[in-house]
Short mmCIF file of C-alpha atoms in Angstrom, two decimals:
data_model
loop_
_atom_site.label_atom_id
_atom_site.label_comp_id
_atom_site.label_asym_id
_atom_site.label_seq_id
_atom_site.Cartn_x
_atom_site.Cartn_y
_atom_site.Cartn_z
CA UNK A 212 0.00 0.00 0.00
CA UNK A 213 1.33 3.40 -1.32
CA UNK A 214 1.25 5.74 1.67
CA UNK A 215 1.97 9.71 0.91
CA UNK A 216 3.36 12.51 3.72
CA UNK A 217 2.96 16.20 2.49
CA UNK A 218 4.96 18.87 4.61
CA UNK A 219 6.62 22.12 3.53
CA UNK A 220 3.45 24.29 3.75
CA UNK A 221 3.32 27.60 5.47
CA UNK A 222 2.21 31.16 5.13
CA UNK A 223 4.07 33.92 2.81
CA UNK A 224 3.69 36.97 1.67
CA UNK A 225 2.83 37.47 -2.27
CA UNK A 226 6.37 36.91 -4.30
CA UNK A 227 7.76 34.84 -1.93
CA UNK A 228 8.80 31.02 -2.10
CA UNK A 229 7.66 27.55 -0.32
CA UNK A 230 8.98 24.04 -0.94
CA UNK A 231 6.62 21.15 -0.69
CA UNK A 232 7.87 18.09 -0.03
CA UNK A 233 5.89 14.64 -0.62
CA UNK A 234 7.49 11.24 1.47
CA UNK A 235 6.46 7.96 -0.16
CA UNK A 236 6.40 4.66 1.20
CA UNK A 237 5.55 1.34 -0.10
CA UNK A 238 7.03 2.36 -3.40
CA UNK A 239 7.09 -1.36 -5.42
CA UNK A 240 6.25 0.07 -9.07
CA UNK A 241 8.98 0.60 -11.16
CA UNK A 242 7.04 3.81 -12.40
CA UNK A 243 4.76 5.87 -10.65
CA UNK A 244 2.78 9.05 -11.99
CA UNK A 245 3.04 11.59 -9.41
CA UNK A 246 1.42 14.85 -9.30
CA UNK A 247 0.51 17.94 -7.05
CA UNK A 248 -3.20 18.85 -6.47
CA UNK A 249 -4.36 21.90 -4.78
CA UNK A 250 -7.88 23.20 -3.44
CA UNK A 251 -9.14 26.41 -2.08
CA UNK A 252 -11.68 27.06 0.04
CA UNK A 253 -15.42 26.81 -2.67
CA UNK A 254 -13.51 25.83 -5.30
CA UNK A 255 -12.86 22.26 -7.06
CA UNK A 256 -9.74 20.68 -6.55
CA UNK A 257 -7.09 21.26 -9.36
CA UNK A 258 -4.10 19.68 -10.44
CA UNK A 259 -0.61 21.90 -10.21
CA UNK A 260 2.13 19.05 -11.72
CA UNK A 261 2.63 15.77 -12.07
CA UNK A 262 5.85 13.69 -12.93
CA UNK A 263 6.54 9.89 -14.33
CA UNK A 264 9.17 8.70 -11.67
CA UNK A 265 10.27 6.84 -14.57
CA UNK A 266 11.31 9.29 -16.98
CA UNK A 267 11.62 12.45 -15.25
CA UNK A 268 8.79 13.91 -17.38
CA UNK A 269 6.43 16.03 -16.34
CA UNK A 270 3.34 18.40 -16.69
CA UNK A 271 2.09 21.72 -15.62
CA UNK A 272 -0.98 23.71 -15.26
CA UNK A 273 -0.98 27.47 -17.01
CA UNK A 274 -1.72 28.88 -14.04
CA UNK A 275 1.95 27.88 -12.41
CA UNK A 276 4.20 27.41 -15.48
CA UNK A 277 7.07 29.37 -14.92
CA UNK A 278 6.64 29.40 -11.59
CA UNK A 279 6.29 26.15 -10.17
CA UNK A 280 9.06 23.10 -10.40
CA UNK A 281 8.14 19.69 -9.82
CA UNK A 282 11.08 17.61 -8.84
CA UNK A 283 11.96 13.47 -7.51
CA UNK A 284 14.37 12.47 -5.73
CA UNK A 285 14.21 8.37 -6.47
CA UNK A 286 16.59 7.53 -3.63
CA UNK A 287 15.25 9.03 -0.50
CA UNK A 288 11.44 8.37 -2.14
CA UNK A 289 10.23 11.81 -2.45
CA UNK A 290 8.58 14.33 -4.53
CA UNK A 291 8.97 17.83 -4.58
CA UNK A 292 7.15 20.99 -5.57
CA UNK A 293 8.99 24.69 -5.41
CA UNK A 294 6.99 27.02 -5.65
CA UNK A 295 8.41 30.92 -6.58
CA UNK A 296 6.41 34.05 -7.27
CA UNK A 297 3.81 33.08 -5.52
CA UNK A 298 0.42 34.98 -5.74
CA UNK A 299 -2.54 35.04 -3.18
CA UNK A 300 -4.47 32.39 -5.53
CA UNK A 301 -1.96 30.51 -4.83
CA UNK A 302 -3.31 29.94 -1.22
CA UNK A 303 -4.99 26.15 -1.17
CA UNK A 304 -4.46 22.71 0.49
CA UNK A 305 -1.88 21.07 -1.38
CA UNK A 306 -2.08 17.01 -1.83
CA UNK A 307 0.26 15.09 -3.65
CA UNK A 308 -1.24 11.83 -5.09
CA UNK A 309 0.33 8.91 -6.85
CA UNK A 310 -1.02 5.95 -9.41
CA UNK A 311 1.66 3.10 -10.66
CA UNK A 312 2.48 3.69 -14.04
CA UNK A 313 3.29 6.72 -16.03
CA UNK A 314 2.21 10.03 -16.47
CA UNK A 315 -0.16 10.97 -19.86
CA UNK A 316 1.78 13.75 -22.22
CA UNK A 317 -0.83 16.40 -20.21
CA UNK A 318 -1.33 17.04 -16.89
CA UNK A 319 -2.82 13.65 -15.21
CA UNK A 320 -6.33 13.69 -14.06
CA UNK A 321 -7.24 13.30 -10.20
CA UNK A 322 -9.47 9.96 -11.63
CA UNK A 323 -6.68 8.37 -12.24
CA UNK A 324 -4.90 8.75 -8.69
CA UNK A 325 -5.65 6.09 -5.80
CA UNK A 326 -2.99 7.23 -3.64
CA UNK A 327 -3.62 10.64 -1.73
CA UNK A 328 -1.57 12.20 1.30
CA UNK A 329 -3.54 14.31 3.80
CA UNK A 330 -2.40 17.81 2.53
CA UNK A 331 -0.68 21.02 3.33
CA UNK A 332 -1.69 24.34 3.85
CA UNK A 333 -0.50 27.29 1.82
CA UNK A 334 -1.35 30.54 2.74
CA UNK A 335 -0.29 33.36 0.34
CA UNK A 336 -0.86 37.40 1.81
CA UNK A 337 -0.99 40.15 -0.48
#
């Protein structure tokens, strides 16, 4: 059973920068699609970035390219997301999710994602 730890949340003022960090355990895949969701307070949840453990590949939302990285780091089993520039609608619970397998050529859909962690909170002030 995949389990998934977000941590790295926080509150910052607008421009600023948080790191998310996403610890994985019971990793047996040799691929795993692996992707940042976010949701605000009334609205729908939304994917951010996802990444094929795989291959390194990875997808983006508009609304962060340019300003968000998603990274891995295979050996200690996690998965990062910096975040620069960041912009009061920015401010959500971020959840990082997982599915065996790799990622589509487009940002993966939340449907496809059995493995969820519990989320962390990011607070953006203008």
């Amino acid at each position: 059973q995949v389990q998934l730890v977000e941590s790295g949340g926080g509150s910052v003022q607008a421009g600023g920068s948080l790191r998310l960090s996403c610890g994985v355990s019971g990793y047996s895949a040799s691929s795993y699609c692996m992707a940042w969701f976010r949701q605000a307070p009334a609205k729908e949840r939304e994917g951010v970035a996802s990444i094929s453990t795989g291959s390194g590949n990875t997808a983006y939302a508009d609304s962060v390219k340019g300003r968000f990285t998603i990274s891995q780091d295979n050996a200690k089993n996690m998965m990062f997301l910096q975040m620069n520039r960041l912009k009061p609608e920015d401010t959500a619970m971020y959840y990082c999710a997982a599915v065996p397998g790799w990622c589509p050529g487009t940002l993966v859909s939340e449907t496809r994602l059995p493995y969820w962690g519990q989320g962390t909170q990011v607070t953006v002030s203008s």
